[in-house]
Tab-separated table of C-alpha atoms in Angstrom:
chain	number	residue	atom	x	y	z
A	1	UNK	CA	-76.276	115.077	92.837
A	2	UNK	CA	-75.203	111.745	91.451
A	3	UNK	CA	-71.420	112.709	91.631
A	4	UNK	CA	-72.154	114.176	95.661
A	5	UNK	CA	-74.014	110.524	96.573
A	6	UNK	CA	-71.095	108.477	94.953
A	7	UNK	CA	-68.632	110.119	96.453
A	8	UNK	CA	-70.419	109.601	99.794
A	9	UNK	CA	-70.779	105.938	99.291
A	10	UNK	CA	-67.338	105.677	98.343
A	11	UNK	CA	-66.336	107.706	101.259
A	12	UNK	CA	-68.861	105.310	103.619
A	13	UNK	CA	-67.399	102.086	101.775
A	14	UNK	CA	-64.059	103.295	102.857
A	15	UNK	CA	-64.296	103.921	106.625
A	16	UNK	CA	-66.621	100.321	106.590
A	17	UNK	CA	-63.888	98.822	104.882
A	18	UNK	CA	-61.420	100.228	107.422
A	19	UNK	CA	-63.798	99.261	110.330
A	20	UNK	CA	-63.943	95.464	108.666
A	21	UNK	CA	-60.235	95.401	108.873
A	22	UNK	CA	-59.559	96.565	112.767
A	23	UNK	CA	-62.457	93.960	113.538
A	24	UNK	CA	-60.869	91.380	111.560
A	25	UNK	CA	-57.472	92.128	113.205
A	26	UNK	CA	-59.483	92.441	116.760
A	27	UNK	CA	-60.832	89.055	116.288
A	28	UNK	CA	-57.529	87.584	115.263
A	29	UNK	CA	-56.184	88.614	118.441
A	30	UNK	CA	-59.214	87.781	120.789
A	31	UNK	CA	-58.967	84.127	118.998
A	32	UNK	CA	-54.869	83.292	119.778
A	33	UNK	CA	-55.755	85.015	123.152
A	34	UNK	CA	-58.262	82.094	123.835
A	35	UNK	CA	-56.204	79.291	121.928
A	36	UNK	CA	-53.274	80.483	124.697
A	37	UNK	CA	-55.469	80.647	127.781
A	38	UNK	CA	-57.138	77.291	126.644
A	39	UNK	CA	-53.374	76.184	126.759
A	40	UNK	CA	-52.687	77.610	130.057
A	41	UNK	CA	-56.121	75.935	131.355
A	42	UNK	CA	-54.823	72.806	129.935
A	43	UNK	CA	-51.605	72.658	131.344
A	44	UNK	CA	-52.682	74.215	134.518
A	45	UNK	CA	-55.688	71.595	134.903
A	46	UNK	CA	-53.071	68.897	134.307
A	47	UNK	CA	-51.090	70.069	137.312
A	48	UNK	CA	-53.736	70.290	139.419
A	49	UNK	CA	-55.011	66.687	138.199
A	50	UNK	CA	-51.376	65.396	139.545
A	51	UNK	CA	-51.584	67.035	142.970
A	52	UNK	CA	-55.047	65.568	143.707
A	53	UNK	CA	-53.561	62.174	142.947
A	54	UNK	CA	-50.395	62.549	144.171
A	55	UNK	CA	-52.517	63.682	147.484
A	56	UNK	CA	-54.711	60.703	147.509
A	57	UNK	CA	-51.949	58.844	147.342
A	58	UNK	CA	-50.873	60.458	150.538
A	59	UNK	CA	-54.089	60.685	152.494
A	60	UNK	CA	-54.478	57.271	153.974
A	61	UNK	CA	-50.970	57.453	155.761
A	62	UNK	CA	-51.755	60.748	156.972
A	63	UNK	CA	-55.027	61.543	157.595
A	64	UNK	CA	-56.194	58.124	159.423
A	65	UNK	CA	-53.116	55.930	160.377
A	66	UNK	CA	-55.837	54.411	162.675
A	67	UNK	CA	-54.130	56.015	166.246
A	68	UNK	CA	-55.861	58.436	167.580
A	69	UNK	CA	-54.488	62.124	168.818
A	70	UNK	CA	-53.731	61.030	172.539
A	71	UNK	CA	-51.474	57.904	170.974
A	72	UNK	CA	-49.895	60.119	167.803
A	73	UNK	CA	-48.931	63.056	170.961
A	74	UNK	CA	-47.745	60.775	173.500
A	75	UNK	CA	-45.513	58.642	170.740
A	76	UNK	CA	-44.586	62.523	169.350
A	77	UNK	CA	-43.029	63.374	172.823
A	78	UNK	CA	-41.607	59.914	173.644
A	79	UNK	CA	-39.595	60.465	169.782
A	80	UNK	CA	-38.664	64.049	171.484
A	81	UNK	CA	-37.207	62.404	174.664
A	82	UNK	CA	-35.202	60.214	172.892
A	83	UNK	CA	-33.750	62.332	170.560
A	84	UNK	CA	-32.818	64.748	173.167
A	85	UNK	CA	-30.980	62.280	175.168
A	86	UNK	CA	-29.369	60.906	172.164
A	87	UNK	CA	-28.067	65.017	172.053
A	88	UNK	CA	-27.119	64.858	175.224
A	89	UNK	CA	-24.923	61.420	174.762
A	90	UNK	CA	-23.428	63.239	171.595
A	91	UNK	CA	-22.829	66.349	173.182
A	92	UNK	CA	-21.179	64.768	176.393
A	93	UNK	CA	-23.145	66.475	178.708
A	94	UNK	CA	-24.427	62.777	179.952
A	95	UNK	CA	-21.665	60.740	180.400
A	96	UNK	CA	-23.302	58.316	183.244
């Protein structure tokens, strides 16, 4: 009876041995999985820190240039008329 329970905690200190090890290795994975998405967070939350300043940057002269819609549309098409007859002048279609 002795020999029967020995070899049953040597076979039981054996598989929990074997279970220690996959854990171990499992946890040695899981942790450079997070060390490398930590990285990605960092870089990636760096990024996105640059855009939101480098859009800042750009939001006064876009968003409010302090003319409103009516002004922007009618300057827009006035640009448009120009350009076109500029076209025109290149193209020789208005020599006058």
């Amino acid at each position: 009876e002795y020999e029967k329970f020995m070899f049953e905690s040597k076979k039981d200190k054996a598989l929990k041995e074997n279970e220690k090890g996959h854990k171990e290795a499992n946890k040695k994975d899981t942790e450079s999985a997070l060390v490398a998405t930590e990285e990605e967070l960092r870089l990636t939350q760096e990024q996105l820190d640059k855009a939101v300043a480098y859009y800042e940057k750009l939001k006064p002269t876009c968003v409010d240039s302090g003319i409103s819609y009516e002004e922007r549309v009618k300057r827009r098409e006035e640009e448009i008329q120009s350009l076109q007859e500029a076209l025109k002048i290149l193209q020789g279609t208005d020599l006058s």
